[in-house]
Tab-separated table of C-alpha atoms in Angstrom:
chain	number	residue	atom	x	y	z
F	1126	MET	CA	-1.617	105.115	124.468
F	1127	ALA	CA	-4.203	102.953	123.035
F	1128	LEU	CA	-5.828	102.866	126.492
F	1129	VAL	CA	-5.521	107.059	127.159
F	1130	TRP	CA	-7.426	107.464	123.492
F	1131	LEU	CA	-10.065	105.233	123.607
F	1132	CYS	CA	-11.050	106.729	127.600
F	1133	LEU	CA	-10.712	110.384	126.468
F	1134	CYS	CA	-13.524	108.986	123.702
F	1135	LEU	CA	-15.719	107.757	126.587
F	1136	GLY	CA	-14.951	111.002	128.425
F	1137	LEU	CA	-17.110	112.947	125.796
F	1138	GLY	CA	-19.235	110.079	124.741
F	1139	SER	CA	-22.987	112.466	125.091
F	1140	LEU	CA	-21.020	114.159	122.273
F	1141	LEU	CA	-19.221	111.547	120.096
F	1142	SER	CA	-19.644	108.460	118.306
F	1143	SER	CA	-17.563	104.960	119.129
F	1144	GLY	CA	-15.872	105.913	116.194
F	1145	CYS	CA	-14.756	109.413	118.541
F	1146	GLY	CA	-15.804	111.571	115.764
F	1147	LEU	CA	-18.983	113.349	116.238
F	1148	GLU	CA	-21.871	111.823	116.323
F	1149	PHE	CA	-24.783	112.101	113.993
F	1150	ARG	CA	-27.900	112.825	116.050
F	1151	TYR	CA	-29.203	116.508	117.259
F	1152	HIS	CA	-27.157	118.175	119.956
F	1153	ASN	CA	-28.847	120.596	122.338
F	1154	THR	CA	-27.407	123.548	122.901
F	1155	ALA	CA	-25.883	122.909	126.182
F	1156	GLN	CA	-23.706	120.214	124.393
F	1157	VAL	CA	-23.389	122.365	121.688
F	1158	GLU	CA	-21.340	124.633	124.109
F	1159	GLN	CA	-19.673	121.801	125.082
F	1160	TYR	CA	-18.215	120.641	121.651
F	1161	LEU	CA	-17.285	123.975	120.593
F	1162	GLN	CA	-15.309	124.693	124.116
F	1163	GLY	CA	-13.897	120.898	123.836
F	1164	ILE	CA	-12.884	122.026	119.869
F	1165	SER	CA	-11.197	125.401	120.151
F	1166	LYS	CA	-9.015	123.833	123.378
F	1167	ASP	CA	-7.609	121.039	121.682
F	1168	TYR	CA	-7.709	123.176	117.972
F	1169	PRO	CA	-5.427	126.156	119.814
F	1170	GLY	CA	-3.337	126.868	116.985
F	1171	PHE	CA	-6.116	127.833	113.851
F	1172	THR	CA	-9.234	127.773	115.766
F	1173	HIS	CA	-10.586	130.926	117.952
F	1174	LEU	CA	-14.729	130.429	119.678
F	1175	HIS	CA	-16.234	133.882	120.915
F	1176	SER	CA	-19.463	134.872	121.370
F	1177	ILE	CA	-20.944	137.591	119.198
F	1178	GLY	CA	-23.875	138.579	121.243
F	1179	ARG	CA	-27.238	136.516	122.481
F	1180	SER	CA	-30.565	134.980	122.026
F	1181	VAL	CA	-33.214	136.816	123.866
F	1182	GLU	CA	-34.111	134.394	126.344
F	1183	GLY	CA	-31.954	130.820	127.626
F	1184	CYS	CA	-34.068	128.637	130.113
F	1185	THR	CA	-32.367	125.429	132.211
F	1186	VAL	CA	-33.978	122.742	133.478
F	1187	THR	CA	-32.936	121.909	137.081
F	1188	GLN	CA	-34.227	118.924	139.281
F	1189	ALA	CA	-34.809	120.177	143.474
F	1190	THR	CA	-35.553	118.055	146.634
F	1191	SER	CA	-37.555	119.915	148.963
F	1192	THR	CA	-35.942	119.669	153.020
F	1193	ALA	CA	-38.527	120.312	154.868
F	1194	ALA	CA	-38.208	119.677	158.541
F	1195	GLY	CA	-39.622	117.092	159.331
F	1196	LEU	CA	-38.213	115.132	156.192
F	1197	GLY	CA	-35.511	112.877	155.257
F	1198	PRO	CA	-33.775	113.142	152.632
F	1199	ALA	CA	-35.558	110.298	150.932
F	1200	ASP	CA	-38.786	111.075	152.197
F	1201	GLY	CA	-38.307	114.813	150.543
F	1202	LEU	CA	-40.325	116.070	147.222
F	1203	LEU	CA	-38.992	116.454	144.315
F	1204	PHE	CA	-39.060	120.110	142.230
F	1205	VAL	CA	-38.409	120.377	138.599
F	1206	LEU	CA	-37.092	124.137	138.262
F	1207	ARG	CA	-36.680	126.118	135.743
F	1208	VAL	CA	-34.433	128.609	135.746
F	1209	CYS	CA	-34.304	131.313	132.561
F	1210	PHE	CA	-31.452	133.639	131.948
F	1211	PRO	CA	-30.879	136.750	129.502
F	1212	GLY	CA	-30.009	134.443	126.398
F	1213	ARG	CA	-27.607	132.202	124.901
F	1214	GLU	CA	-24.772	133.374	123.289
F	1215	LEU	CA	-24.346	132.969	119.825
F	1216	TRP	CA	-21.389	131.003	119.653
F	1217	VAL	CA	-19.124	131.347	116.830
F	1218	LEU	CA	-16.218	129.537	116.108
F	1219	ILE	CA	-13.204	130.847	113.485
F	1220	LEU	CA	-11.551	128.709	111.936
F	1221	GLY	CA	-7.906	130.019	109.928
F	1222	GLN	CA	-4.296	129.931	109.863
F	1223	HIS	CA	-4.549	132.836	111.827
F	1224	ALA	CA	-7.928	132.597	113.530
F	1225	ARG	CA	-7.477	135.159	116.531
F	1226	GLU	CA	-7.497	138.420	113.575
F	1227	HIS	CA	-8.061	139.393	110.007
F	1228	ARG	CA	-4.959	139.870	108.179
F	1229	VAL	CA	-4.906	141.942	105.062
F	1230	GLY	CA	-5.552	139.764	101.561
F	1231	ILE	CA	-7.256	137.137	104.082
F	1232	PRO	CA	-11.013	136.566	102.851
F	1233	GLU	CA	-13.513	136.197	105.205
F	1234	PHE	CA	-15.830	133.907	104.826
F	1235	LYS	CA	-19.235	132.728	107.092
F	1236	TYR	CA	-21.731	130.270	107.406
F	1237	VAL	CA	-24.581	131.025	109.516
F	1238	GLY	CA	-26.796	127.684	110.287
F	1239	ASN	CA	-30.780	127.642	112.554
F	1240	MET	CA	-32.232	130.791	111.684
F	1241	HIS	CA	-34.816	129.266	112.259
F	1242	GLY	CA	-35.291	127.097	115.001
F	1243	ASN	CA	-37.262	124.628	113.514
F	1244	GLU	CA	-35.072	123.907	110.279
F	1245	VAL	CA	-31.990	121.669	111.865
F	1246	VAL	CA	-30.341	120.296	108.961
F	1247	GLY	CA	-27.619	123.057	109.051
F	1248	ARG	CA	-27.394	123.036	112.376
F	1249	VAL	CA	-26.177	119.803	112.028
F	1250	LEU	CA	-23.477	120.007	108.395
F	1251	LEU	CA	-22.092	123.057	110.493
F	1252	LEU	CA	-20.639	121.075	113.821
F	1253	GLN	CA	-19.587	117.987	111.581
F	1254	LEU	CA	-18.234	119.970	109.080
F	1255	ILE	CA	-16.082	121.754	112.379
F	1256	GLU	CA	-15.086	118.398	112.408
F	1257	HIS	CA	-13.726	117.822	109.281
F	1258	LEU	CA	-11.979	121.193	108.918
F	1259	THR	CA	-10.465	120.365	112.270
F	1260	ARG	CA	-9.897	116.731	111.550
F	1261	GLY	CA	-7.868	117.660	108.274
F	1262	TYR	CA	-6.751	120.489	108.373
F	1263	LEU	CA	-2.236	119.863	107.430
F	1264	ARG	CA	-3.614	115.768	106.810
F	1265	ASP	CA	-5.695	116.696	103.719
F	1266	LEU	CA	-4.461	119.323	101.032
F	1267	PHE	CA	-7.791	120.830	100.387
F	1268	VAL	CA	-8.368	121.665	103.610
F	1269	THR	CA	-5.045	122.599	104.462
F	1270	ARG	CA	-4.584	125.199	101.509
F	1271	LEU	CA	-8.300	126.546	102.275
F	1272	LEU	CA	-7.803	126.906	105.918
F	1273	ASN	CA	-4.403	128.577	105.033
F	1274	SER	CA	-5.456	130.902	102.838
F	1275	THR	CA	-9.156	132.268	103.759
F	1276	ARG	CA	-10.502	132.796	107.537
F	1277	ILE	CA	-13.325	130.734	108.125
F	1278	HIS	CA	-16.383	131.939	110.792
F	1279	ILE	CA	-19.614	128.956	111.722
F	1280	LEU	CA	-22.405	129.871	113.397
F	1281	PRO	CA	-24.043	126.881	113.995
F	1282	SER	CA	-27.399	128.349	115.337
F	1283	MET	CA	-28.298	131.613	115.228
F	1284	ASN	CA	-31.668	130.887	116.995
F	1285	PRO	CA	-31.127	128.537	119.905
F	1286	ASP	CA	-34.218	129.822	121.546
F	1287	GLY	CA	-36.003	128.212	118.336
F	1288	PHE	CA	-34.564	125.182	118.302
F	1289	GLU	CA	-35.141	124.799	122.077
F	1290	SER	CA	-38.463	124.830	121.808
F	1291	ALA	CA	-39.376	122.650	118.503
F	1292	ASN	CA	-40.641	119.415	118.048
F	1293	ARG	CA	-39.479	117.055	115.674
F	1294	ASP	CA	-42.681	117.609	113.581
F	1295	CYS	CA	-40.921	117.041	109.864
F	1296	LEU	CA	-43.004	120.254	107.803
F	1297	TYR	CA	-44.790	121.526	111.285
F	1298	SER	CA	-42.927	121.866	113.939
F	1299	GLN	CA	-43.098	125.043	116.193
F	1300	GLY	CA	-39.845	126.901	116.428
F	1301	ARG	CA	-38.949	129.032	113.572
F	1302	PHE	CA	-39.785	132.061	115.631
F	1303	ASN	CA	-37.665	133.363	118.081
F	1304	LYS	CA	-38.735	133.897	121.842
F	1305	ASN	CA	-40.542	136.928	121.180
F	1306	GLY	CA	-42.667	135.296	117.882
F	1307	VAL	CA	-40.739	136.746	115.091
F	1308	ASP	CA	-38.749	135.572	112.113
F	1309	LEU	CA	-35.798	136.322	112.232
F	1310	ASN	CA	-35.167	136.306	108.481
F	1311	ARG	CA	-37.842	138.329	108.134
F	1312	ASN	CA	-36.709	141.311	110.827
F	1313	PHE	CA	-32.740	142.691	108.507
F	1314	PRO	CA	-33.211	146.257	107.315
F	1315	ASP	CA	-34.874	146.169	103.751
F	1316	ALA	CA	-33.582	148.561	100.755
F	1317	PHE	CA	-36.692	147.817	99.067
F	1318	SER	CA	-39.563	148.533	101.247
F	1319	GLY	CA	-37.908	151.015	103.528
F	1320	ASP	CA	-36.539	150.496	107.021
F	1321	ASN	CA	-40.311	150.458	108.826
F	1322	VAL	CA	-39.287	147.505	111.786
F	1323	GLN	CA	-39.315	149.589	115.241
F	1324	VAL	CA	-37.537	147.142	116.894
F	1325	ARG	CA	-34.618	144.797	115.391
F	1326	GLU	CA	-34.564	141.199	117.394
F	1327	LYS	CA	-31.424	140.605	119.825
F	1328	GLU	CA	-30.231	138.121	117.607
F	1329	VAL	CA	-29.973	140.439	114.541
F	1330	VAL	CA	-28.595	143.213	115.860
F	1331	ALA	CA	-26.489	140.790	116.987
F	1332	VAL	CA	-25.576	139.672	113.077
F	1333	MET	CA	-25.549	143.205	112.158
F	1334	GLU	CA	-22.797	144.426	114.606
F	1335	TRP	CA	-20.976	140.983	113.266
F	1336	ILE	CA	-21.101	142.283	109.382
F	1337	LYS	CA	-20.278	145.307	110.312
F	1338	ASN	CA	-16.736	144.541	112.699
F	1339	GLU	CA	-15.427	141.751	110.026
F	1340	THR	CA	-14.860	142.404	106.260
F	1341	PHE	CA	-16.875	139.179	104.784
F	1342	VAL	CA	-16.955	138.252	100.977
F	1343	LEU	CA	-18.891	135.457	101.080
F	1344	SER	CA	-21.637	133.976	102.929
F	1345	ALA	CA	-24.480	131.440	102.924
F	1346	ASN	CA	-27.225	130.817	105.343
F	1347	LEU	CA	-29.015	126.859	105.662
F	1348	HIS	CA	-32.426	126.530	105.517
F	1349	GLY	CA	-34.724	123.635	105.203
F	1350	GLY	CA	-37.996	122.834	104.017
F	1351	ALA	CA	-36.678	122.766	100.339
F	1352	VAL	CA	-33.894	121.258	98.293
F	1353	VAL	CA	-32.299	124.179	96.149
F	1354	ALA	CA	-29.370	127.088	96.076
F	1355	SER	CA	-31.519	130.346	96.106
F	1356	TYR	CA	-29.803	133.963	95.516
F	1357	ALA	CA	-30.197	138.095	95.657
F	1358	TYR	CA	-32.626	140.208	95.493
F	1359	ASP	CA	-35.393	138.641	97.491
F	1360	ASN	CA	-37.303	141.392	96.996
F	1361	SER	CA	-38.176	143.957	94.504
F	1362	ASN	CA	-40.186	147.262	94.797
F	1363	GLY	CA	-40.632	146.887	91.102
F	1364	GLY	CA	-37.477	149.358	89.914
F	1365	GLN	CA	-35.321	148.530	87.094
F	1366	GLU	CA	-33.701	145.469	89.626
F	1367	LEU	CA	-37.046	143.933	88.265
F	1368	GLN	CA	-36.488	141.969	85.482
F	1369	GLY	CA	-39.811	139.559	84.047
F	1370	ASP	CA	-40.053	137.762	87.322
F	1371	SER	CA	-36.695	138.018	88.922
F	1372	SER	CA	-35.002	140.760	90.892
F	1373	ILE	CA	-31.707	141.440	89.591
F	1374	THR	CA	-28.463	143.020	91.360
F	1375	PRO	CA	-25.993	144.465	89.447
F	1376	ASP	CA	-23.432	140.763	89.465
F	1377	ASN	CA	-26.294	138.170	89.462
F	1378	ASP	CA	-23.362	136.328	86.622
F	1379	VAL	CA	-21.556	135.947	90.046
F	1380	PHE	CA	-24.403	134.649	92.218
F	1381	VAL	CA	-25.920	132.420	89.440
F	1382	HIS	CA	-21.892	131.093	89.415
F	1383	LEU	CA	-22.013	130.850	93.456
F	1384	ALA	CA	-25.563	129.039	93.304
F	1385	SER	CA	-24.374	126.396	90.769
F	1386	THR	CA	-20.995	126.094	92.000
F	1387	TYR	CA	-23.733	124.030	95.592
F	1388	SER	CA	-26.091	122.557	93.172
F	1389	LEU	CA	-23.512	120.977	90.907
F	1390	SER	CA	-21.224	119.923	93.945
F	1391	HIS	CA	-24.702	118.950	95.985
F	1392	ARG	CA	-25.698	115.107	95.482
F	1393	ASN	CA	-29.129	115.346	94.378
F	1394	MET	CA	-29.700	119.478	94.427
F	1395	HIS	CA	-29.013	120.060	90.861
F	1396	LYS	CA	-31.145	117.633	89.622
F	1397	GLY	CA	-34.487	120.208	90.745
F	1398	ASN	CA	-36.907	117.686	91.706
F	1399	SER	CA	-36.153	116.760	94.893
F	1400	CYS	CA	-39.309	117.356	96.702
F	1401	PRO	CA	-42.226	116.068	96.261
F	1402	ASP	CA	-44.338	118.706	97.424
F	1403	SER	CA	-42.050	121.706	95.825
F	1404	LYS	CA	-41.683	122.918	92.697
F	1405	ASP	CA	-39.277	122.528	90.217
F	1406	PHE	CA	-36.005	124.866	89.877
F	1407	THR	CA	-33.968	124.372	87.088
F	1408	ASN	CA	-30.546	122.765	88.118
F	1409	GLY	CA	-31.657	123.281	91.460
F	1410	ILE	CA	-30.788	126.928	91.505
F	1411	THR	CA	-33.605	130.069	91.109
F	1412	ASN	CA	-33.358	133.811	92.061
F	1413	GLY	CA	-34.705	134.939	95.294
F	1414	TYR	CA	-37.477	137.093	94.624
F	1415	ARG	CA	-39.098	134.615	91.059
F	1416	TRP	CA	-39.568	131.900	94.315
F	1417	TYR	CA	-41.184	134.106	96.283
F	1418	PRO	CA	-40.314	137.906	97.505
F	1419	LEU	CA	-38.864	138.458	100.970
F	1420	ARG	CA	-38.762	141.407	102.475
F	1421	GLY	CA	-36.400	142.445	105.902
F	1422	GLY	CA	-34.194	139.322	104.799
F	1423	MET	CA	-30.717	138.484	106.074
F	1424	GLN	CA	-29.171	137.582	101.856
F	1425	ASP	CA	-29.708	140.646	100.730
F	1426	TYR	CA	-28.672	143.099	103.871
F	1427	ASN	CA	-25.403	140.737	103.780
F	1428	TYR	CA	-25.595	142.250	99.849
F	1429	VAL	CA	-26.519	145.755	100.046
F	1430	TRP	CA	-25.334	146.657	103.018
F	1431	GLY	CA	-22.645	144.028	104.302
F	1432	GLN	CA	-20.930	143.898	100.817
F	1433	CYS	CA	-20.924	140.588	101.428
F	1434	LEU	CA	-22.936	138.350	98.260
F	1435	GLU	CA	-25.329	136.153	100.423
F	1436	LEU	CA	-26.843	132.619	99.217
F	1437	THR	CA	-29.348	131.461	100.981
F	1438	LEU	CA	-28.986	127.564	100.811
F	1439	GLU	CA	-32.201	124.954	101.388
F	1440	LEU	CA	-30.445	121.954	102.370
F	1441	SER	CA	-34.026	118.884	102.798
F	1442	CYS	CA	-37.636	118.041	102.594
F	1443	CYS	CA	-37.784	118.032	105.709
F	1444	LYS	CA	-37.426	120.806	107.948
F	1445	PHE	CA	-36.280	117.740	111.065
F	1446	PRO	CA	-35.334	115.241	109.867
F	1447	PRO	CA	-34.689	111.368	111.513
F	1448	GLU	CA	-31.531	111.783	112.966
F	1449	SER	CA	-31.003	108.384	110.995
F	1450	ASP	CA	-31.310	110.560	107.479
F	1451	LEU	CA	-28.439	112.725	108.744
F	1452	PRO	CA	-25.973	110.717	107.699
F	1453	GLY	CA	-26.534	111.134	104.543
F	1454	LEU	CA	-27.629	114.367	104.519
F	1455	TRP	CA	-23.373	115.214	105.153
F	1456	GLU	CA	-22.294	113.313	102.357
F	1457	ALA	CA	-24.306	115.153	99.768
F	1458	ASN	CA	-23.656	117.870	101.297
F	1459	LYS	CA	-19.253	117.919	101.848
F	1460	PRO	CA	-18.857	118.441	98.979
F	1461	ALA	CA	-20.851	121.244	98.200
F	1462	LEU	CA	-19.682	123.231	101.518
F	1463	LEU	CA	-16.622	122.389	100.844
F	1464	ALA	CA	-16.190	123.983	97.409
F	1465	TYR	CA	-18.972	126.358	97.833
F	1466	MET	CA	-16.147	128.135	100.417
F	1467	GLY	CA	-13.540	128.167	98.021
F	1468	GLN	CA	-15.433	130.820	95.908
F	1469	VAL	CA	-14.528	132.927	98.727
F	1470	HIS	CA	-10.924	133.771	96.586
F	1471	LEU	CA	-12.900	134.582	92.949
F	1472	GLY	CA	-11.890	137.766	91.040
F	1473	LEU	CA	-9.920	140.882	92.883
F	1474	LYS	CA	-8.909	142.508	95.992
F	1475	GLY	CA	-6.417	144.339	97.254
F	1476	GLN	CA	-5.601	147.944	98.654
F	1477	VAL	CA	-6.449	150.987	97.903
F	1478	LEU	CA	-3.267	153.139	99.081
F	1479	ASP	CA	-1.924	157.103	98.649
F	1480	SER	CA	1.101	158.142	97.395
F	1481	ASN	CA	3.085	157.641	100.580
F	1482	GLY	CA	1.728	153.448	100.546
F	1483	ILE	CA	-0.725	154.396	103.440
F	1484	PRO	CA	-4.109	152.775	102.764
F	1485	ILE	CA	-7.256	154.430	102.912
F	1486	GLN	CA	-10.257	153.550	104.498
F	1487	ASN	CA	-14.073	153.786	102.660
F	1488	ALA	CA	-12.476	154.512	100.032
F	1489	SER	CA	-15.193	153.710	96.810
F	1490	VAL	CA	-14.135	150.863	94.288
F	1491	GLU	CA	-16.570	150.276	91.271
F	1492	VAL	CA	-16.207	147.866	88.480
F	1493	LEU	CA	-18.038	149.523	85.285
F	1494	GLY	CA	-21.682	148.505	84.512
F	1495	ARG	CA	-22.318	147.149	88.407
F	1496	LEU	CA	-24.430	150.076	89.743
F	1497	ASN	CA	-24.457	148.651	93.276
F	1498	LEU	CA	-26.983	150.403	95.476
F	1499	CYS	CA	-24.457	150.726	98.401
F	1500	PRO	CA	-20.617	150.955	96.608
F	1501	PHE	CA	-17.871	148.874	97.980
F	1502	ARG	CA	-15.299	150.552	99.680
F	1503	THR	CA	-12.469	150.026	101.348
F	1504	ASN	CA	-11.799	149.087	104.934
F	1505	ARG	CA	-9.494	149.928	108.249
F	1506	ASN	CA	-6.566	148.339	106.368
F	1507	GLY	CA	-7.595	150.149	102.790
F	1508	GLU	CA	-8.582	146.485	101.387
F	1509	TYR	CA	-10.987	145.865	99.298
F	1510	TYR	CA	-12.292	142.983	97.307
F	1511	ARG	CA	-14.748	141.489	94.593
F	1512	LEU	CA	-16.237	139.139	93.360
F	1513	LEU	CA	-15.771	138.380	89.840
F	1514	LEU	CA	-15.853	135.781	86.853
F	1515	PRO	CA	-12.846	135.841	84.708
F	1516	GLY	CA	-13.107	138.895	82.204
F	1517	ASN	CA	-11.957	142.243	82.083
F	1518	TYR	CA	-13.399	144.847	83.854
F	1519	THR	CA	-12.654	148.420	84.016
F	1520	ILE	CA	-12.405	149.971	87.682
F	1521	MET	CA	-13.693	153.375	89.644
F	1522	VAL	CA	-11.856	154.328	92.652
F	1523	THR	CA	-12.222	157.466	94.010
F	1524	CYS	CA	-11.341	158.504	97.144
F	1525	PRO	CA	-12.859	162.537	98.429
F	1526	GLY	CA	-9.522	164.738	98.448
F	1527	HIS	CA	-7.756	162.334	96.203
F	1528	GLU	CA	-7.894	162.661	91.805
F	1529	THR	CA	-9.961	159.193	90.815
F	1530	LEU	CA	-8.623	156.739	89.169
F	1531	THR	CA	-9.631	154.386	86.684
F	1532	GLU	CA	-7.862	150.974	85.161
F	1533	THR	CA	-9.114	148.313	83.627
F	1534	VAL	CA	-7.874	144.345	84.641
F	1535	SER	CA	-7.843	140.965	83.437
F	1536	VAL	CA	-9.357	138.934	85.566
F	1537	PRO	CA	-8.807	135.277	85.760
F	1538	TYR	CA	-10.050	132.062	87.823
F	1539	GLY	CA	-9.067	132.379	91.920
F	1540	PRO	CA	-10.214	129.642	93.297
F	1541	ASP	CA	-7.759	126.986	91.512
F	1542	GLN	CA	-4.705	129.386	93.071
F	1543	PHE	CA	-6.507	129.863	96.610
F	1544	SER	CA	-6.355	133.539	96.138
F	1545	ALA	CA	-8.068	136.265	93.908
F	1546	LEU	CA	-5.828	138.394	91.639
F	1547	THR	CA	-3.940	140.894	94.069
F	1548	HIS	CA	-3.949	144.282	92.717
F	1549	ASN	CA	-2.935	147.958	94.396
F	1550	PHE	CA	-4.408	150.426	93.504
F	1551	TRP	CA	-2.022	154.482	94.203
F	1552	LEU	CA	-4.309	157.636	94.546
F	1553	ARG	CA	-2.688	160.914	94.303
F	1554	LYS	CA	-4.505	163.878	96.307
F	1555	CYS	CA	-5.330	166.821	94.354
F	1556	VAL	CA	-4.763	170.100	95.942
F	1557	SER	CA	-7.936	171.865	96.344
F	1558	SER	CA	-9.727	174.123	98.949
F	1559	THR	CA	-12.634	172.878	99.368
F	1560	VAL	CA	-13.372	168.393	100.295
F	1561	PRO	CA	-16.496	167.530	99.540
F	1562	GLY	CA	-17.664	164.711	102.398
F	1563	THR	CA	-18.282	161.043	101.818
F	1564	THR	CA	-21.178	159.700	100.248
F	1565	THR	CA	-23.656	158.230	102.388
F	1566	CYS	CA	-25.414	155.619	101.125
F	1567	VAL	CA	-28.593	155.376	102.031
F	1568	MET	CA	-32.198	152.736	101.179
F	1569	SER	CA	-32.540	154.334	97.069
F	1570	ARG	CA	-34.683	153.085	94.434
F	1571	PRO	CA	-32.299	150.708	92.277
F	1572	ARG	CA	-30.526	151.807	89.626
F	1573	ALA	CA	-29.924	149.726	86.452
F	1574	THR	CA	-28.365	146.389	86.962
F	1575	GLU	CA	-25.999	144.699	84.279
F	1576	ASN	CA	-24.171	141.730	83.436
F	1577	ARG	CA	-20.660	141.801	82.207
F	1578	SER	CA	-21.892	140.140	78.798
F	1579	ALA	CA	-24.678	141.800	78.483
F	1580	ALA	CA	-25.346	144.850	75.497
F	1581	LEU	CA	-26.394	147.846	76.936
F	1582	LYS	CA	-30.417	148.831	77.516
F	1583	PRO	CA	-31.404	152.408	76.774
F	1584	SER	CA	-32.101	152.509	79.758
F	1585	SER	CA	-29.325	150.631	81.865
F	1586	PHE	CA	-27.343	153.376	79.294
F	1587	THR	CA	-28.918	156.553	80.621
F	1588	ALA	CA	-28.607	155.536	84.028
F	1589	LEU	CA	-24.657	154.845	83.306
F	1590	ILE	CA	-23.649	157.907	81.244
F	1591	ALA	CA	-26.391	160.019	84.541
F	1592	PHE	CA	-23.722	158.242	87.007
F	1593	THR	CA	-20.566	159.101	85.251
F	1594	VAL	CA	-21.050	162.426	84.684
F	1595	HIS	CA	-22.068	163.030	88.696
F	1596	ARG	CA	-18.370	161.021	88.792
F	1597	LEU	CA	-17.649	163.872	86.737
F	1598	LEU	CA	-19.019	166.639	88.135
F	1599	VAL	CA	-17.884	165.275	91.556
F	1600	SER	CA	-14.571	164.954	90.753
F	1601	LEU	CA	-13.909	168.210	89.103
F	1602	LEU	CA	-15.104	169.442	92.554
F	1603	GLU	CA	-12.587	167.586	94.419
F	1604	CYS	CA	-9.039	168.167	91.398
F	1605	PRO	CA	-10.279	170.426	89.434
F	1606	HIS	CA	-7.694	169.802	86.355
F	1607	SER	CA	-5.526	166.588	87.257
F	1608	THR	CA	-8.858	164.681	87.103
F	1609	LEU	CA	-10.064	165.487	84.262
F	1610	VAL	CA	-8.073	163.231	81.799
F	1611	SER	CA	-8.496	160.261	84.067
F	1612	THR	CA	-12.100	160.724	83.969
F	1613	LEU	CA	-12.347	161.641	80.262
F	1614	VAL	CA	-10.893	158.330	79.754
F	1615	TYR	CA	-13.661	156.145	81.906
F	1616	LEU	CA	-16.549	158.063	79.445
F	1617	TYR	CA	-14.473	157.126	76.381
F	1618	ALA	CA	-14.704	153.506	77.753
F	1619	LEU	CA	-18.305	154.130	78.109
F	1620	LEU	CA	-19.348	155.124	75.568
F	1621	PHE	CA	-17.263	152.640	72.755
């Protein structure tokens, strides 16, 4: 048996070290694909490999020998052929007890690496993370509980074309952009500057469709060139989201907690001054806009339109560090990568059901004091997920044709138990001859944003009153009598 294992290790020598673990070096796109396919084949019970789309262009280099008349094999001319085809696959490996399909109550998490092709540490770390999770399942208690309670999606490289064109300069290597010369982290719809981009790159379209098709709850995209955890918003239009030099979301307390979780679990990030040529970051975290405004970023897109809280993790001072640095970078980030995934179990989750127990899709589940640009809505299974810190929250659930429901819920800390609090909401249908259509999320000016514990400012208070009046009018249109009491209860809770 030992001899067979040794032979297997030697047979995969291009990817594995002598200890039969994934080698700490930069693997090209073909090697990454080979590795992921091998993992999927070796662990079919809790992994699933699929492609979410293709990059702009993929090329391969092959050698060929001419067979011109009069030339023998030894005399043939050697040609190097560069063959291009319609894009490299954007491979995603899913890990979890139910890797092949979503299950009600199981939150979806994702990591995205190598969005900028020359920022390569995240790509390496995500492959090492896959190795750690697959080897640890049913052996390591934390890994086992995590995979049994979470569906984890890992995209090692969002920009394989950029990676293949990159050189190994620490800070100024080429390869940041995709094959069309576009920065993928400036190509997403932006809530603050309008949707001015006429062409979405193939890689961006693939990720947008991916976000649309999965109920992602928490995410991070991995970059390089600094050591800091950055959180939304990345942009602002000077509205009420702009507080001082930061652009603040309605869930700012949660974002700060998430960024701090990664930073404090990291060996050095929390020190805030890891890179000599970078600014100091207090506790190793920063609001994205405060660091520098960024238009068309993936982080804000996830939050505003995907109902998914995402961080941007800058993981190395050097964008393309020497391979000798990779083991140390893995050891510095491993506990943080694991701890961050566990935060997907913060807060509240459940289903919105009608009086017959049938799930209601597209119901709005809103938290008092957190007026999101796009309301958080239930998926096709009637599920909702709200990442919230421990505390008491008033939740309002609305859906056309149903009575508005408000409830106050006490939320504990879920990550220790690998589960957010499960709380279902039951809506009663109302008799109405006219049922208004579902509200459409539009790019709008931000409304007031407040932390749970903050005192209401006059502008925020006015916004909340306007919001409540709007809900009251909509509710009365839908259910002229039965909804009035629950809506007044909500108004009372707001005022007092």
